[in-house]
Tab-separated table of C-alpha atoms in Angstrom:
chain	number	residue	atom	x	y	z
U	1	MET	CA	-6.280	25.535	11.184
U	2	GLY	CA	-4.493	27.834	13.626
U	3	ASP	CA	-6.699	26.619	16.486
U	4	ILE	CA	-5.883	22.985	15.706
U	5	GLU	CA	-2.155	23.775	15.575
U	6	ARG	CA	-2.405	25.494	18.950
U	7	TYR	CA	-4.172	22.446	20.360
U	8	VAL	CA	-1.505	20.093	18.991
U	9	ASP	CA	1.170	22.272	20.622
U	10	ALA	CA	-0.679	21.897	23.937
U	11	LEU	CA	-0.927	18.104	23.586
U	12	CYS	CA	2.829	17.866	23.037
U	13	ILE	CA	3.520	20.076	26.065
U	14	ASP	CA	1.094	18.022	28.177
U	15	LEU	CA	2.901	14.812	27.221
U	16	ASN	CA	6.111	16.348	28.541
U	17	GLN	CA	4.593	17.787	31.723
U	18	SER	CA	2.764	14.554	32.609
U	19	ARG	CA	5.867	12.386	32.890
U	20	ALA	CA	5.927	12.860	36.648
U	21	SER	CA	2.356	11.506	36.977
U	22	TYR	CA	2.743	8.513	34.684
U	23	ASP	CA	5.523	6.067	35.480
U	24	ALA	CA	4.176	2.842	33.999
U	25	GLY	CA	6.937	2.455	31.427
U	26	VAL	CA	6.859	2.664	27.652
U	27	PHE	CA	3.608	2.951	25.725
U	28	SER	CA	2.394	-0.301	24.204
U	29	SER	CA	-0.585	1.445	22.595
U	30	VAL	CA	-1.642	4.925	21.505
U	31	PHE	CA	-5.247	5.756	20.641
U	32	PHE	CA	-6.429	8.862	18.783
U	33	GLY	CA	-10.121	8.889	19.683
U	34	GLY	CA	-13.002	11.097	20.755
U	35	GLY	CA	-14.495	13.691	18.434
U	36	THR	CA	-12.946	13.473	14.982
U	37	PRO	CA	-9.210	12.761	15.165
U	38	SER	CA	-9.074	12.686	11.363
U	39	LEU	CA	-9.373	16.494	11.452
U	40	LEU	CA	-5.679	16.334	12.344
U	41	SER	CA	-3.264	16.328	9.431
U	42	ALA	CA	-0.753	13.523	9.075
U	43	VAL	CA	2.002	15.971	10.034
U	44	GLN	CA	0.161	16.901	13.242
U	45	VAL	CA	-0.410	13.246	14.121
U	46	GLY	CA	3.274	12.644	13.497
U	47	ARG	CA	4.231	15.498	15.842
U	48	ILE	CA	2.119	14.039	18.667
U	49	LEU	CA	3.563	10.563	18.157
U	50	GLU	CA	7.106	11.930	18.088
U	51	ALA	CA	6.500	13.727	21.399
U	52	ALA	CA	4.983	10.601	22.965
U	53	GLN	CA	7.874	8.419	21.842
U	54	ARG	CA	10.492	10.938	22.970
U	55	HIS	CA	9.049	11.365	26.460
U	56	TYR	CA	7.839	7.808	27.170
U	57	GLY	CA	9.164	5.433	24.545
U	58	PHE	CA	7.218	2.856	22.509
U	59	SER	CA	7.284	-0.917	22.725
U	60	ASN	CA	8.639	-2.610	19.598
U	61	ASP	CA	5.151	-3.716	18.569
U	62	VAL	CA	3.269	-0.587	19.682
U	63	GLU	CA	-0.363	-0.435	18.483
U	64	ILE	CA	-1.268	3.050	17.216
U	65	THR	CA	-4.974	3.504	16.421
U	66	LEU	CA	-6.761	6.440	14.817
U	67	GLU	CA	-10.555	6.723	14.672
U	68	ALA	CA	-12.088	8.149	11.506
U	69	ASN	CA	-15.458	8.543	9.848
U	70	PRO	CA	-15.994	7.175	6.316
U	71	GLY	CA	-16.706	9.922	3.829
U	72	THR	CA	-14.158	12.280	5.394
U	73	LEU	CA	-11.049	10.405	4.241
U	74	GLN	CA	-8.851	10.830	1.187
U	75	PRO	CA	-6.233	8.393	-0.189
U	76	GLU	CA	-3.260	10.715	0.376
U	77	GLN	CA	-4.471	11.514	3.894
U	78	LEU	CA	-4.526	7.810	4.773
U	79	LYS	CA	-1.079	7.270	3.294
U	80	GLY	CA	0.138	10.187	5.402
U	81	TYR	CA	-1.280	8.691	8.599
U	82	ARG	CA	0.338	5.351	7.805
U	83	TYR	CA	3.689	7.049	7.122
U	84	ALA	CA	3.374	8.990	10.402
U	85	GLY	CA	3.194	5.709	12.321
U	86	VAL	CA	-0.526	4.924	12.636
U	87	ASN	CA	-0.827	1.153	12.141
U	88	ARG	CA	-4.461	0.544	13.092
U	89	LEU	CA	-7.505	2.357	11.688
U	90	SER	CA	-10.947	2.314	13.338
U	91	LEU	CA	-13.795	3.275	10.987
U	92	GLY	CA	-17.156	4.442	12.366
U	93	VAL	CA	-19.230	2.734	9.679
U	94	GLN	CA	-22.264	1.945	11.945
U	95	SER	CA	-24.188	0.319	9.068
U	96	PHE	CA	-23.922	-0.682	5.415
U	97	ASP	CA	-27.640	0.077	4.944
U	98	ASP	CA	-28.250	3.534	3.461
U	99	LYS	CA	-31.690	3.863	5.064
U	100	GLN	CA	-30.287	3.077	8.505
U	101	LEU	CA	-27.390	5.478	7.970
U	102	ALA	CA	-29.802	8.259	7.030
U	103	TRP	CA	-31.936	7.482	10.086
U	104	LEU	CA	-28.855	7.624	12.315
U	105	GLY	CA	-27.910	10.986	10.819
U	106	ARG	CA	-24.592	9.775	9.428
U	107	ARG	CA	-22.993	11.839	6.666
U	108	HIS	CA	-21.642	8.884	4.684
U	109	ASP	CA	-23.426	6.175	2.710
U	110	SER	CA	-22.608	2.491	2.274
U	111	ARG	CA	-20.632	3.130	-0.920
U	112	GLN	CA	-18.356	5.569	0.909
U	113	ALA	CA	-17.912	3.098	3.763
U	114	VAL	CA	-16.724	0.402	1.359
U	115	GLN	CA	-14.468	2.924	-0.385
U	116	ALA	CA	-12.927	3.949	2.953
U	117	VAL	CA	-11.951	0.329	3.637
U	118	GLU	CA	-10.493	-0.052	0.144
U	119	MET	CA	-8.526	3.209	0.461
U	120	ALA	CA	-7.179	2.120	3.851
U	121	ARG	CA	-5.986	-1.199	2.413
U	122	ASN	CA	-4.328	0.596	-0.487
U	123	ALA	CA	-2.609	2.939	1.984
U	124	GLY	CA	-1.011	-0.045	3.718
U	125	PHE	CA	-3.327	-0.633	6.690
U	126	ASP	CA	-3.416	-4.338	7.537
U	127	ASN	CA	-5.222	-3.851	10.851
U	128	LEU	CA	-8.704	-2.396	10.406
U	129	SER	CA	-11.560	-2.141	12.885
U	130	ILE	CA	-15.165	-1.378	11.940
U	131	ASP	CA	-17.888	-0.068	14.275
U	132	LEU	CA	-21.384	-1.449	13.633
U	133	MET	CA	-24.760	-1.017	15.312
U	134	PHE	CA	-27.449	-3.664	15.593
U	135	ALA	CA	-31.034	-4.017	16.859
U	136	LEU	CA	-31.951	-0.667	15.334
U	137	PRO	CA	-35.639	0.220	14.885
U	138	ASN	CA	-37.035	-1.513	11.792
U	139	GLN	CA	-33.843	-3.562	11.323
U	140	THR	CA	-34.814	-7.162	10.598
U	141	LEU	CA	-32.636	-10.214	11.162
U	142	LEU	CA	-32.409	-10.519	7.387
U	143	ASP	CA	-31.022	-6.951	7.279
U	144	LEU	CA	-28.455	-7.955	9.869
U	145	GLU	CA	-27.414	-11.001	7.845
U	146	GLN	CA	-26.776	-8.647	4.934
U	147	GLN	CA	-24.387	-6.674	7.170
U	148	CYS	CA	-22.449	-9.897	7.716
U	149	HIS	CA	-22.157	-10.356	3.939
U	150	TYR	CA	-20.417	-6.967	3.756
U	151	LEU	CA	-18.074	-8.017	6.563
U	152	HIS	CA	-17.255	-11.244	4.734
U	153	GLN	CA	-16.395	-9.180	1.646
U	154	LEU	CA	-14.312	-6.523	3.441
U	155	ALA	CA	-12.696	-8.840	6.037
U	156	PRO	CA	-11.719	-6.291	8.731
U	157	GLU	CA	-9.445	-7.628	11.448
U	158	HIS	CA	-11.633	-6.271	14.257
U	159	LEU	CA	-15.280	-5.372	14.904
U	160	SER	CA	-16.981	-3.326	17.620
U	161	VAL	CA	-20.718	-4.077	17.575
U	162	TYR	CA	-23.168	-2.109	19.702
U	163	GLY	CA	-26.886	-1.904	20.260
U	164	LEU	CA	-28.455	1.558	20.110
U	165	THR	CA	-28.673	3.369	23.451
U	166	ILE	CA	-31.200	6.202	23.745
U	167	GLU	CA	-29.851	9.072	25.868
U	168	ASP	CA	-32.259	11.384	27.684
U	169	GLY	CA	-32.706	14.786	26.074
U	170	THR	CA	-31.655	13.683	22.588
U	171	PRO	CA	-33.866	13.941	19.466
U	172	PHE	CA	-34.034	10.124	19.443
U	173	ALA	CA	-35.479	10.155	22.969
U	174	VAL	CA	-38.136	12.689	21.940
U	175	GLN	CA	-39.065	10.681	18.846
U	176	GLU	CA	-39.349	7.459	20.823
U	177	ALA	CA	-41.526	9.167	23.466
U	178	ASP	CA	-43.768	10.554	20.709
U	179	GLY	CA	-44.208	7.096	19.214
U	180	VAL	CA	-42.475	7.960	15.933
U	181	TRP	CA	-40.771	4.572	16.146
U	182	ASP	CA	-40.347	1.750	18.657
U	183	MET	CA	-37.176	0.193	19.986
U	184	PRO	CA	-36.839	-3.534	19.277
U	185	SER	CA	-38.171	-5.912	21.912
U	186	ASP	CA	-35.848	-7.755	24.294
U	187	GLU	CA	-36.531	-10.927	22.327
U	188	HIS	CA	-35.492	-9.299	19.053
U	189	TYR	CA	-32.353	-7.864	20.693
U	190	ARG	CA	-31.425	-11.353	21.924
U	191	ASP	CA	-32.022	-12.886	18.493
U	192	ALA	CA	-29.903	-10.185	16.828
U	193	PHE	CA	-27.085	-10.581	19.366
U	194	MET	CA	-27.020	-14.359	18.910
U	195	LEU	CA	-27.201	-14.099	15.113
U	196	LEU	CA	-24.078	-11.929	15.105
U	197	HIS	CA	-22.343	-14.219	17.584
U	198	GLU	CA	-22.952	-17.236	15.367
U	199	GLN	CA	-22.455	-15.621	11.954
U	200	LEU	CA	-19.222	-13.877	12.907
U	201	ALA	CA	-17.850	-17.100	14.382
U	202	THR	CA	-18.290	-18.751	10.980
U	203	LEU	CA	-16.300	-15.852	9.458
U	204	GLY	CA	-13.385	-16.539	11.786
U	205	TYR	CA	-13.975	-13.918	14.471
U	206	GLU	CA	-13.519	-14.546	18.184
U	207	HIS	CA	-16.171	-12.938	20.389
U	208	TYR	CA	-13.622	-11.796	22.970
U	209	GLU	CA	-15.657	-9.103	24.774
U	210	ILE	CA	-19.383	-8.416	24.970
U	211	SER	CA	-19.268	-5.879	22.129
U	212	ASN	CA	-16.019	-6.809	20.389
U	213	TYR	CA	-14.879	-9.415	17.888
U	214	ALA	CA	-11.446	-10.020	16.413
U	215	ARG	CA	-9.499	-12.344	14.210
U	216	PRO	CA	-6.732	-14.218	16.073
U	217	GLY	CA	-3.977	-11.835	17.181
U	218	HIS	CA	-6.028	-8.692	16.597
U	219	HIS	CA	-7.705	-7.968	19.945
U	220	CYS	CA	-7.690	-4.213	20.532
U	221	ARG	CA	-4.690	-3.918	22.864
U	222	HIS	CA	-5.734	-0.456	24.018
U	223	ASN	CA	-9.183	-1.556	25.160
U	224	VAL	CA	-7.842	-4.763	26.701
U	225	GLY	CA	-5.674	-2.493	28.859
U	226	TYR	CA	-8.820	-0.739	30.108
U	227	TRP	CA	-10.527	-4.041	30.910
U	228	GLN	CA	-7.473	-5.254	32.835
U	229	ARG	CA	-7.204	-2.021	34.893
U	230	GLN	CA	-3.800	-1.207	33.469
U	231	PRO	CA	-2.579	2.404	33.839
U	232	TYR	CA	-3.147	4.820	30.970
U	233	LEU	CA	-2.544	8.498	30.325
U	234	GLY	CA	-5.163	10.625	28.568
U	235	VAL	CA	-4.131	13.961	27.024
U	236	GLY	CA	-6.517	16.488	25.516
U	237	ALA	CA	-9.791	18.096	26.547
U	238	GLY	CA	-12.085	15.601	28.267
U	239	ALA	CA	-9.479	12.812	28.262
U	240	HIS	CA	-9.412	10.412	31.211
U	241	SER	CA	-6.410	8.800	32.893
U	242	PHE	CA	-6.050	5.874	35.260
U	243	PHE	CA	-3.117	5.642	37.652
U	244	THR	CA	-2.440	2.592	39.816
U	245	GLN	CA	-1.203	4.173	43.033
U	246	GLY	CA	-3.076	2.753	46.002
U	247	TRP	CA	-6.041	0.788	44.661
U	248	GLY	CA	-6.317	3.063	41.644
U	249	GLU	CA	-7.188	6.671	40.853
U	250	ARG	CA	-9.126	8.074	37.916
U	251	TRP	CA	-8.397	11.584	36.646
U	252	SER	CA	-9.905	13.699	33.864
U	253	CYS	CA	-8.854	16.732	31.871
U	254	GLN	CA	-10.982	19.845	31.493
U	255	ASN	CA	-13.843	19.287	29.038
U	256	SER	CA	-13.442	22.808	27.645
U	257	ILE	CA	-10.700	23.124	25.041
U	258	GLU	CA	-10.069	26.730	26.083
U	259	HIS	CA	-9.743	25.771	29.755
U	260	TYR	CA	-7.420	22.936	28.771
U	261	LEU	CA	-5.258	25.289	26.694
U	262	GLN	CA	-5.229	27.860	29.475
U	263	ALA	CA	-4.008	25.306	32.025
U	264	ILE	CA	-1.199	24.176	29.715
U	265	THR	CA	-0.200	27.778	28.968
U	266	CYS	CA	0.007	28.521	32.705
U	267	GLU	CA	2.078	25.341	33.231
U	268	GLU	CA	-0.670	23.903	35.418
U	269	SER	CA	-2.032	20.380	35.318
U	270	PRO	CA	-5.262	20.223	33.269
U	271	ARG	CA	-6.329	17.107	35.248
U	272	GLN	CA	-8.590	16.788	38.227
U	273	ARG	CA	-8.954	13.705	40.391
U	274	LEU	CA	-12.352	12.112	39.826
U	275	GLU	CA	-12.145	9.205	42.231
U	276	GLY	CA	-9.857	7.053	44.310
U	277	PHE	CA	-10.680	3.397	44.914
U	278	THR	CA	-10.913	1.482	48.167
U	279	VAL	CA	-9.903	-2.172	48.052
U	280	GLY	CA	-13.583	-3.151	47.864
U	281	GLN	CA	-14.272	-0.779	44.991
U	282	ALA	CA	-11.160	-1.935	43.132
U	283	MET	CA	-12.227	-5.547	43.595
U	284	ALA	CA	-15.722	-4.834	42.258
U	285	GLU	CA	-14.358	-2.970	39.224
U	286	PHE	CA	-11.846	-5.750	38.558
U	287	VAL	CA	-14.726	-8.241	38.432
U	288	TYR	CA	-17.025	-5.921	36.461
U	289	LEU	CA	-14.434	-5.438	33.721
U	290	ALA	CA	-13.008	-8.971	33.607
U	291	LEU	CA	-16.392	-10.680	33.237
U	292	ARG	CA	-17.055	-8.592	30.127
U	293	CYS	CA	-14.276	-10.556	28.439
U	294	SER	CA	-14.071	-14.133	27.199
U	295	SER	CA	-10.802	-14.510	29.142
U	296	GLY	CA	-12.824	-13.941	32.327
U	297	ILE	CA	-11.374	-13.752	35.838
U	298	ASP	CA	-8.010	-15.389	36.408
U	299	GLU	CA	-8.264	-16.878	39.910
U	300	GLN	CA	-4.516	-16.594	40.514
U	301	ARG	CA	-4.305	-12.970	39.370
U	302	PHE	CA	-7.267	-12.031	41.560
U	303	GLU	CA	-5.706	-13.664	44.614
U	304	THR	CA	-2.281	-12.137	43.925
U	305	THR	CA	-3.808	-8.678	43.528
U	306	PHE	CA	-6.207	-8.702	46.467
U	307	VAL	CA	-4.746	-11.449	48.728
U	308	GLN	CA	-8.209	-13.027	48.771
U	309	SER	CA	-9.867	-15.877	46.944
U	310	PHE	CA	-12.422	-14.825	44.325
U	311	ALA	CA	-14.601	-17.863	45.064
U	312	GLU	CA	-14.596	-17.166	48.823
U	313	GLN	CA	-15.082	-13.413	48.478
U	314	PHE	CA	-18.049	-13.737	46.097
U	315	THR	CA	-19.612	-17.067	47.074
U	316	ARG	CA	-23.187	-15.730	47.103
U	317	ALA	CA	-22.794	-13.794	43.827
U	318	ILE	CA	-21.321	-16.828	42.081
U	319	SER	CA	-24.248	-18.941	43.250
U	320	ARG	CA	-26.797	-16.388	42.031
U	321	CYS	CA	-25.149	-16.223	38.594
U	322	SER	CA	-25.317	-19.970	38.061
U	323	PRO	CA	-25.631	-21.531	35.500
U	324	HIS	CA	-24.270	-18.650	33.359
U	325	LEU	CA	-21.009	-18.350	35.316
U	326	SER	CA	-18.609	-21.276	35.407
U	327	LEU	CA	-15.004	-22.151	36.271
U	328	SER	CA	-12.691	-23.679	33.667
U	329	ASN	CA	-8.872	-23.802	33.655
U	330	GLN	CA	-8.781	-21.561	36.748
U	331	ARG	CA	-10.849	-18.868	35.036
U	332	TRP	CA	-14.402	-17.763	35.803
U	333	ARG	CA	-16.401	-16.846	32.711
U	334	PHE	CA	-19.930	-15.886	31.700
U	335	ASP	CA	-21.419	-17.810	28.798
U	336	VAL	CA	-22.993	-15.917	25.904
U	337	GLU	CA	-26.428	-15.973	27.535
U	338	GLY	CA	-24.774	-14.518	30.624
U	339	TRP	CA	-23.463	-11.629	28.506
U	340	LEU	CA	-27.028	-10.980	27.336
U	341	LEU	CA	-28.036	-10.728	31.008
U	342	TYR	CA	-24.827	-8.961	31.989
U	343	ASN	CA	-26.304	-5.797	33.541
U	344	HIS	CA	-28.625	-7.903	35.688
U	345	LEU	CA	-26.071	-10.536	36.703
U	346	ILE	CA	-23.170	-8.192	37.443
U	347	GLU	CA	-25.242	-6.368	40.081
U	348	ASN	CA	-24.610	-9.368	42.339
U	349	PHE	CA	-20.931	-8.429	42.490
U	350	MET	CA	-21.408	-4.713	43.072
C-alpha cells in the first residue's frame, strides 16, 4: 500500500511539472489504463483527478474512464470510483464462455463478469465498455452468437472487440508451434468479423472503428483523440504522450516504476522523445489512423492541415484500394471488407 501511495504522489507531482510541456487546453478526457488501475483506491483516484483538474482544468462534459477486471471489483469500491468522478468504466471481460476464459488464463468466470456489470450499474455507471475477443481457437460461430446474447442482455454502451494476436516468446506461441491448437483460418476470421458486424448492428451499435462499436453518443472520446492525432499527456511508468509542435512528437515515460519515481524525486522529466514526424510521416499517420474509423478522411481537414489534396497526393494508393475505398460527402472511407484487408491495403499509403 505504501508503494502505491508513493506512486500516486509521483503522478500528482508529474501532472504539475508537465504543464510547461502540454499547452493544449483543458482535458476533455482522462483515462486510467495499463496494468490494473483498479488496484488504486477511490481516494487515490480522486487525488489524481483533483490534481489534473487543478493544473489543467476539465471540460464540462469530461469523460473519465477507468479500466478494471471483473472478479476484482466490489460494490463499495465502484461507488467510491463513481463518487471520485469516474463516469465511464471499461471491463476486460474478454469472453462470457468459461472454457474460453480458462484457456485465456483469466481469473474471472462468466458469472463474475455479469455481476461486475450489474454492480457497476447499481453504483451509478451509465457508460460502460466491455472488451471481448473473437476468432479464438475452437470458438465456433454459434459460440460467438451466444456472446451477442449476453451483450443484448447486459446492453453496454460501448464494445471493444479484438481477434487474438500471438506474440513471439509467449506460452501461446510455444503451444501453437507445438501443435497443441490451431489458430482459426482466414476464412473463419472473416466470417466471425462479419457476424459481429451484422449482429451488433441489429442490437443498435455503430461499428465506428475497426475494433470498436458504440451506441449513439458513446464513442470513446479518449481513443477518438488518438485516431485524430490530437495532443495527449501520459503520466506514469511506460505512459506515452503526443505533442503537436512541428508535425508531431511522441514521448514516453520510463518503463521502470523505480526509474520513474527517481526522476520525479530529482525534479527531472521522466519522458524521453521517441520520435519526431516529418510532414510525410505525419501525413501517412494521419491517413493510417483516419481510415481505421467509419468517419474516414475529411478532405477539407486533410487539405487544411497539409496544404495538399488527399486525392492528388495519394492518387496511386487510392486506385490500388478500389473498390474498398470510396468518396462520399467529402470523406474517404473503407468499406467493411476493406477493414478486413486493412493491413494489406494501408501499405499503399505508407
